[in-house]
Each structure stands twice: as C-alpha cells, then as structure tokens.
Amino acid sequence: MAAATASLLLPKPFKCQNPKSVYSHPAKFTCSSSVTTQTQSAKQDLLSLIADQDRGLKTQNDQQKRSQIVEAIDAMAALAAGSVTTGDSLSATWRLLWTTEKEQLFIIEKAYLFGTQAGDVLQVIDVHNRTLNNVITFPPDGVFFVRSNIEIASPQRVNFRFTSALLRGKNWEIPLPPFGQGWFDTVYLDDDIRVAEDIRGDYLVVERAPYTWKE
C-alpha cells in the first residue's frame, strides 16, 4: 500500500519531517499517512488480541492476556491523543466485542441459569438527545436495559447518570430502580470501533452494530 511504502521511507524512529527533505520533489505523503498506518496496525493488533476472548469472559482468568490487551489499548489511546471523540460520530448502536466490566460479564456468563443465553450486548448513544442505553439481549424476546442521561464533559469524556432500568420478556416487564453515575473516556473512535475507559478503570471495545436498537 502507498501509505505503508511512505512509512518505510521515513527515518526510524519515526519523526515528522518536511517531505522535501526526504524526496527530491514535493511528496504526497506526510506525517498523517504514517500515523494512519501506525493506527491501523495498532487497531488490528487489538482486534486480534480480543478475537478469541469471548467478549472478555476468558480474559478474567488470564492476567497476561489482559495486560497485553490493555497495552494495545494504551497504544491506540496515545495515537488518538487530542482527538475529539464526543461529537456526532459517537451516536450509534455499539455492539460489545470485549470488556473488563464485571457486572456485564456476570450476566453474560450466568444467563443459562435463567434458561437462556445472552445475545448482543449493546451501548446505544444519542449525543443530540443526551441519552445512553446499556442493553443486554436474550433472544428471541428478552432484554435488560439501563437508561442514562449523558453530558459531554470534554473532547473525550462523557458523564452519565442512570435514570431507570427494565427487564423485559415477550409479554411482561419488570421496572428496576436507577443506580449510580460516573464517566467514561472514549480514547479511540473511528468508523468501525470505539475504545473506552471508565471511572472504575474498566475497559470497553465495541463495534458499530449493523442495525439500530430501539426500545
């Protein structure tokens, strides 16, 4: 690829330079192309590390793997430092790929005790309407979701406050009281995935779901 070629031509360790000092004619490739190459490499490294971790269930008992994944997340966060991740592109139905969040993992793992299994685990964010729903589905008809109000606190930080929760089946539902508040930083965001760290030091890797979840 052209970007990769440009990256190889730059001096190592990587340092941004005026393209004219490297090429005899003005070059099309600049610092940004090499940063993009590094970001894509870091992204693929992260996705490879979490691919076989069953959304984080296997990572709970593998400290070495967890450390590797966190290092990969830190690398991506460093490359995305200074970027704005709380704009309109944050609004989406996000589907869980991996997390360290114990409550979510407990529900996913123990769903069989209720005669079912967890389906997609989602985070549905609407920046314009300042809402966030955390959702765990239990196909074909079950769902547990927690509603939250959100507030943009900084270019990467979102504050949230839980407002209500609901456990719903095919012909019934049980309302539950709201519980808690906090914040999360989206340390990396692109057209495919989002990586976040929250107030408790938990990590989240999600992808844009191919559908929009609605209550």
mmCIF file of C-alpha atoms in Angstrom:
data_model
loop_
_atom_site.group_PDB
_atom_site.id
_atom_site.type_symbol
_atom_site.label_atom_id
_atom_site.label_comp_id
_atom_site.label_asym_id
_atom_site.label_seq_id
_atom_site.Cartn_x
_atom_site.Cartn_y
_atom_site.Cartn_z
ATOM 1 C CA MET A 1 0.000 0.000 0.000
ATOM 2 C CA ALA A 2 1.165 3.586 -0.642
ATOM 3 C CA ALA A 3 0.843 4.623 2.978
ATOM 4 C CA ALA A 4 2.923 1.679 4.126
ATOM 5 C CA THR A 5 5.575 2.475 1.497
ATOM 6 C CA ALA A 6 5.754 6.058 2.698
ATOM 7 C CA SER A 7 6.128 4.860 6.270
ATOM 8 C CA LEU A 8 9.108 2.700 5.329
ATOM 9 C CA LEU A 9 10.813 5.617 3.617
ATOM 10 C CA LEU A 10 10.708 7.810 6.692
ATOM 11 C CA PRO A 11 13.676 7.668 9.090
ATOM 12 C CA LYS A 12 13.391 5.438 12.157
ATOM 13 C CA PRO A 13 12.495 6.059 14.874
ATOM 14 C CA PHE A 14 9.510 7.804 13.310
ATOM 15 C CA LYS A 15 9.819 11.577 13.163
ATOM 16 C CA CYS A 16 7.737 14.018 11.127
ATOM 17 C CA GLN A 17 9.814 15.877 8.543
ATOM 18 C CA ASN A 18 9.294 18.265 5.685
ATOM 19 C CA PRO A 19 8.670 15.934 2.727
ATOM 20 C CA LYS A 20 11.160 17.932 0.606
ATOM 21 C CA SER A 21 13.981 16.803 2.898
ATOM 22 C CA VAL A 22 13.252 13.191 2.052
ATOM 23 C CA TYR A 23 12.142 13.432 -1.567
ATOM 24 C CA SER A 24 13.665 15.384 -4.414
ATOM 25 C CA HIS A 25 10.173 16.561 -5.433
ATOM 26 C CA PRO A 26 7.218 17.541 -3.231
ATOM 27 C CA ALA A 27 5.741 14.322 -1.883
ATOM 28 C CA LYS A 28 2.104 13.399 -1.478
ATOM 29 C CA PHE A 29 2.845 11.586 1.759
ATOM 30 C CA THR A 30 3.159 13.422 5.050
ATOM 31 C CA CYS A 31 3.214 12.688 8.735
ATOM 32 C CA SER A 32 -0.501 11.931 8.748
ATOM 33 C CA SER A 33 -0.149 8.998 6.360
ATOM 34 C CA SER A 34 2.421 7.331 8.596
ATOM 35 C CA VAL A 35 0.327 7.977 11.723
ATOM 36 C CA THR A 36 -2.623 6.394 9.925
ATOM 37 C CA THR A 37 -0.514 3.332 9.169
ATOM 38 C CA GLN A 38 0.539 3.062 12.802
ATOM 39 C CA THR A 39 -3.069 3.452 13.952
ATOM 40 C CA GLN A 40 -4.341 0.741 11.634
ATOM 41 C CA SER A 41 -1.583 -1.580 12.814
ATOM 42 C CA ALA A 42 -2.432 -0.897 16.474
ATOM 43 C CA LYS A 43 -6.123 -1.428 15.743
ATOM 44 C CA GLN A 44 -5.535 -4.784 14.088
ATOM 45 C CA ASP A 45 -3.285 -5.811 16.963
ATOM 46 C CA LEU A 46 -6.052 -5.035 19.462
ATOM 47 C CA LEU A 47 -8.753 -6.805 17.461
ATOM 48 C CA SER A 48 -6.525 -9.856 17.092
ATOM 49 C CA LEU A 49 -5.876 -9.989 20.839
ATOM 50 C CA ILE A 50 -9.572 -9.885 21.774
ATOM 51 C CA ALA A 51 -10.879 -12.072 18.949
ATOM 52 C CA ASP A 52 -10.883 -15.318 20.953
ATOM 53 C CA GLN A 53 -11.683 -13.865 24.381
ATOM 54 C CA ASP A 54 -15.472 -14.477 24.366
ATOM 55 C CA ARG A 55 -16.255 -10.786 24.978
ATOM 56 C CA GLY A 56 -13.909 -10.796 27.980
ATOM 57 C CA LEU A 57 -15.058 -13.941 29.789
ATOM 58 C CA LYS A 58 -11.782 -15.749 29.085
ATOM 59 C CA THR A 59 -9.682 -12.719 29.956
ATOM 60 C CA GLN A 60 -10.949 -12.693 33.545
ATOM 61 C CA ASN A 61 -8.665 -15.591 34.443
ATOM 62 C CA ASP A 62 -5.750 -14.664 32.206
ATOM 63 C CA GLN A 63 -3.816 -11.735 33.620
ATOM 64 C CA GLN A 64 -1.138 -11.934 30.947
ATOM 65 C CA LYS A 65 -3.691 -11.635 28.159
ATOM 66 C CA ARG A 66 -5.424 -8.776 29.961
ATOM 67 C CA SER A 67 -2.123 -6.917 30.251
ATOM 68 C CA GLN A 68 -1.452 -7.397 26.527
ATOM 69 C CA ILE A 69 -4.892 -6.059 25.630
ATOM 70 C CA VAL A 70 -4.556 -3.046 27.929
ATOM 71 C CA GLU A 71 -1.151 -2.279 26.406
ATOM 72 C CA ALA A 72 -2.736 -2.378 22.953
ATOM 73 C CA ILE A 73 -5.496 -0.028 24.146
ATOM 74 C CA ASP A 74 -2.917 2.344 25.610
ATOM 75 C CA ALA A 75 -1.068 2.368 22.279
ATOM 76 C CA MET A 76 -4.249 3.322 20.439
ATOM 77 C CA ALA A 77 -5.082 5.978 23.024
ATOM 78 C CA ALA A 78 -1.641 7.517 22.560
ATOM 79 C CA LEU A 79 -2.084 7.683 18.798
ATOM 80 C CA ALA A 80 -5.530 9.267 19.214
ATOM 81 C CA ALA A 81 -4.451 11.733 21.915
ATOM 82 C CA GLY A 82 -6.006 15.147 21.348
ATOM 83 C CA SER A 83 -8.769 13.884 19.070
ATOM 84 C CA VAL A 84 -12.425 14.746 19.663
ATOM 85 C CA THR A 85 -14.475 11.606 20.304
ATOM 86 C CA THR A 86 -17.629 13.090 21.820
ATOM 87 C CA GLY A 87 -19.155 14.559 18.675
ATOM 88 C CA ASP A 88 -21.972 13.277 16.478
ATOM 89 C CA SER A 89 -19.950 10.219 15.421
ATOM 90 C CA LEU A 90 -20.305 8.908 18.973
ATOM 91 C CA SER A 91 -24.041 8.453 18.349
ATOM 92 C CA ALA A 92 -24.635 4.847 17.309
ATOM 93 C CA THR A 93 -25.731 1.399 18.372
ATOM 94 C CA TRP A 94 -22.448 -0.078 19.603
ATOM 95 C CA ARG A 95 -22.041 -3.852 19.974
ATOM 96 C CA LEU A 96 -19.723 -5.328 22.587
ATOM 97 C CA LEU A 97 -16.522 -7.023 21.440
ATOM 98 C CA TRP A 98 -14.628 -7.092 24.743
ATOM 99 C CA THR A 99 -14.805 -5.651 28.241
ATOM 100 C CA THR A 100 -13.449 -5.979 31.774
ATOM 101 C CA GLU A 101 -16.754 -4.798 33.285
ATOM 102 C CA LYS A 102 -17.612 -7.488 35.839
ATOM 103 C CA GLU A 103 -21.363 -6.924 36.064
ATOM 104 C CA GLN A 104 -21.870 -7.281 32.328
ATOM 105 C CA LEU A 105 -19.652 -10.344 32.157
ATOM 106 C CA PHE A 106 -21.504 -11.933 35.082
ATOM 107 C CA ILE A 107 -24.866 -11.559 33.323
ATOM 108 C CA ILE A 108 -23.451 -12.904 30.062
ATOM 109 C CA GLU A 109 -21.877 -15.889 31.788
ATOM 110 C CA LYS A 110 -24.799 -16.761 34.090
ATOM 111 C CA ALA A 111 -27.681 -16.259 31.667
ATOM 112 C CA TYR A 112 -28.035 -20.040 31.372
ATOM 113 C CA LEU A 113 -29.290 -20.134 34.961
ATOM 114 C CA PHE A 114 -32.461 -18.487 33.682
ATOM 115 C CA GLY A 115 -32.888 -20.919 30.825
ATOM 116 C CA THR A 116 -31.495 -18.588 28.191
ATOM 117 C CA GLN A 117 -28.259 -17.171 26.828
ATOM 118 C CA ALA A 118 -27.058 -13.655 26.214
ATOM 119 C CA GLY A 119 -27.262 -12.284 22.698
ATOM 120 C CA ASP A 120 -25.844 -8.962 21.586
ATOM 121 C CA VAL A 121 -24.644 -6.641 24.330
ATOM 122 C CA LEU A 122 -25.126 -3.055 23.238
ATOM 123 C CA GLN A 123 -24.468 0.537 24.175
ATOM 124 C CA VAL A 124 -26.849 2.885 22.411
ATOM 125 C CA ILE A 125 -25.730 6.517 22.459
ATOM 126 C CA ASP A 126 -27.547 9.590 21.184
ATOM 127 C CA VAL A 127 -25.395 12.677 21.671
ATOM 128 C CA HIS A 128 -28.051 15.087 20.400
ATOM 129 C CA ASN A 129 -30.717 13.832 22.821
ATOM 130 C CA ARG A 130 -28.148 13.219 25.584
ATOM 131 C CA THR A 131 -29.146 9.613 26.207
ATOM 132 C CA LEU A 132 -27.365 6.313 26.649
ATOM 133 C CA ASN A 133 -28.877 2.834 26.979
ATOM 134 C CA ASN A 134 -26.828 -0.149 28.153
ATOM 135 C CA VAL A 135 -28.540 -3.221 26.716
ATOM 136 C CA ILE A 136 -28.163 -6.977 27.118
ATOM 137 C CA THR A 137 -30.397 -9.003 24.817
ATOM 138 C CA PHE A 138 -31.717 -12.506 25.457
ATOM 139 C CA PRO A 139 -33.078 -13.806 22.148
ATOM 140 C CA PRO A 140 -35.702 -14.165 20.978
ATOM 141 C CA ASP A 141 -37.681 -11.777 23.173
ATOM 142 C CA GLY A 142 -35.801 -10.916 26.365
ATOM 143 C CA VAL A 143 -33.845 -7.758 27.102
ATOM 144 C CA PHE A 144 -32.348 -5.986 30.090
ATOM 145 C CA PHE A 145 -31.528 -2.332 29.638
ATOM 146 C CA VAL A 146 -30.463 0.604 31.754
ATOM 147 C CA ARG A 147 -31.321 4.129 30.674
ATOM 148 C CA SER A 148 -28.949 7.028 31.331
ATOM 149 C CA ASN A 149 -28.717 10.736 30.737
ATOM 150 C CA ILE A 150 -25.361 11.952 29.460
ATOM 151 C CA GLU A 151 -23.425 15.181 29.414
ATOM 152 C CA ILE A 152 -20.397 15.959 27.260
ATOM 153 C CA ALA A 153 -17.678 16.975 29.714
ATOM 154 C CA SER A 154 -14.632 17.307 27.439
ATOM 155 C CA PRO A 155 -13.390 16.324 23.963
ATOM 156 C CA GLN A 156 -13.163 12.674 25.102
ATOM 157 C CA ARG A 157 -15.183 12.444 28.321
ATOM 158 C CA VAL A 158 -18.895 11.765 28.804
ATOM 159 C CA ASN A 159 -20.591 11.978 32.191
ATOM 160 C CA PHE A 160 -23.599 9.719 32.740
ATOM 161 C CA ARG A 161 -26.306 9.239 35.319
ATOM 162 C CA PHE A 162 -28.526 6.151 35.383
ATOM 163 C CA THR A 163 -32.218 7.059 35.372
ATOM 164 C CA SER A 164 -34.066 3.719 35.194
ATOM 165 C CA ALA A 165 -33.720 0.051 34.334
ATOM 166 C CA LEU A 166 -36.044 -2.538 32.874
ATOM 167 C CA LEU A 167 -36.127 -6.306 32.487
ATOM 168 C CA ARG A 168 -38.494 -7.234 29.663
ATOM 169 C CA GLY A 169 -39.810 -10.508 28.253
ATOM 170 C CA LYS A 170 -42.272 -11.272 25.471
ATOM 171 C CA ASN A 171 -45.414 -10.356 27.412
ATOM 172 C CA TRP A 172 -44.086 -8.868 30.632
ATOM 173 C CA GLU A 173 -41.648 -6.338 32.062
ATOM 174 C CA ILE A 174 -40.208 -5.514 35.465
ATOM 175 C CA PRO A 175 -39.060 -1.939 36.188
ATOM 176 C CA LEU A 176 -35.994 -1.591 38.371
ATOM 177 C CA PRO A 177 -34.671 1.441 40.270
ATOM 178 C CA PRO A 178 -31.844 3.542 38.815
ATOM 179 C CA PHE A 179 -28.408 3.126 40.323
ATOM 180 C CA GLY A 180 -25.291 5.201 40.022
ATOM 181 C CA GLN A 181 -23.432 7.696 37.918
ATOM 182 C CA GLY A 182 -19.951 8.153 36.538
ATOM 183 C CA TRP A 183 -17.988 8.957 33.401
ATOM 184 C CA PHE A 184 -16.156 7.266 30.542
ATOM 185 C CA ASP A 185 -13.444 8.441 28.168
ATOM 186 C CA THR A 186 -13.619 7.349 24.555
ATOM 187 C CA VAL A 187 -9.889 7.070 23.917
ATOM 188 C CA TYR A 188 -10.280 5.913 20.309
ATOM 189 C CA LEU A 189 -13.090 6.258 17.770
ATOM 190 C CA ASP A 190 -13.353 5.571 14.054
ATOM 191 C CA ASP A 191 -15.967 4.400 11.552
ATOM 192 C CA ASP A 192 -15.763 0.821 12.826
ATOM 193 C CA ILE A 193 -14.898 0.637 16.509
ATOM 194 C CA ARG A 194 -14.778 2.597 19.744
ATOM 195 C CA VAL A 195 -12.476 2.033 22.722
ATOM 196 C CA ALA A 196 -13.312 3.449 26.154
ATOM 197 C CA GLU A 197 -12.077 3.520 29.744
ATOM 198 C CA ASP A 198 -14.406 4.405 32.606
ATOM 199 C CA ILE A 199 -14.303 5.866 36.097
ATOM 200 C CA ARG A 200 -13.632 2.429 37.640
ATOM 201 C CA GLY A 201 -10.718 1.636 35.358
ATOM 202 C CA ASP A 202 -12.727 -0.813 33.264
ATOM 203 C CA TYR A 203 -12.199 -1.059 29.526
ATOM 204 C CA LEU A 204 -14.662 -1.448 26.672
ATOM 205 C CA VAL A 205 -14.154 -2.283 22.997
ATOM 206 C CA VAL A 206 -17.256 -2.055 20.811
ATOM 207 C CA GLU A 207 -18.098 -2.073 17.120
ATOM 208 C CA ARG A 208 -20.812 -0.232 15.235
ATOM 209 C CA ALA A 209 -23.702 -2.662 15.031
ATOM 210 C CA PRO A 210 -25.257 -3.301 11.600
ATOM 211 C CA TYR A 211 -28.651 -2.243 12.992
ATOM 212 C CA THR A 212 -30.183 0.391 15.258
ATOM 213 C CA TRP A 213 -31.580 -0.797 18.577
ATOM 214 C CA LYS A 214 -34.722 0.891 19.853
ATOM 215 C CA GLU A 215 -36.795 0.326 22.962
#
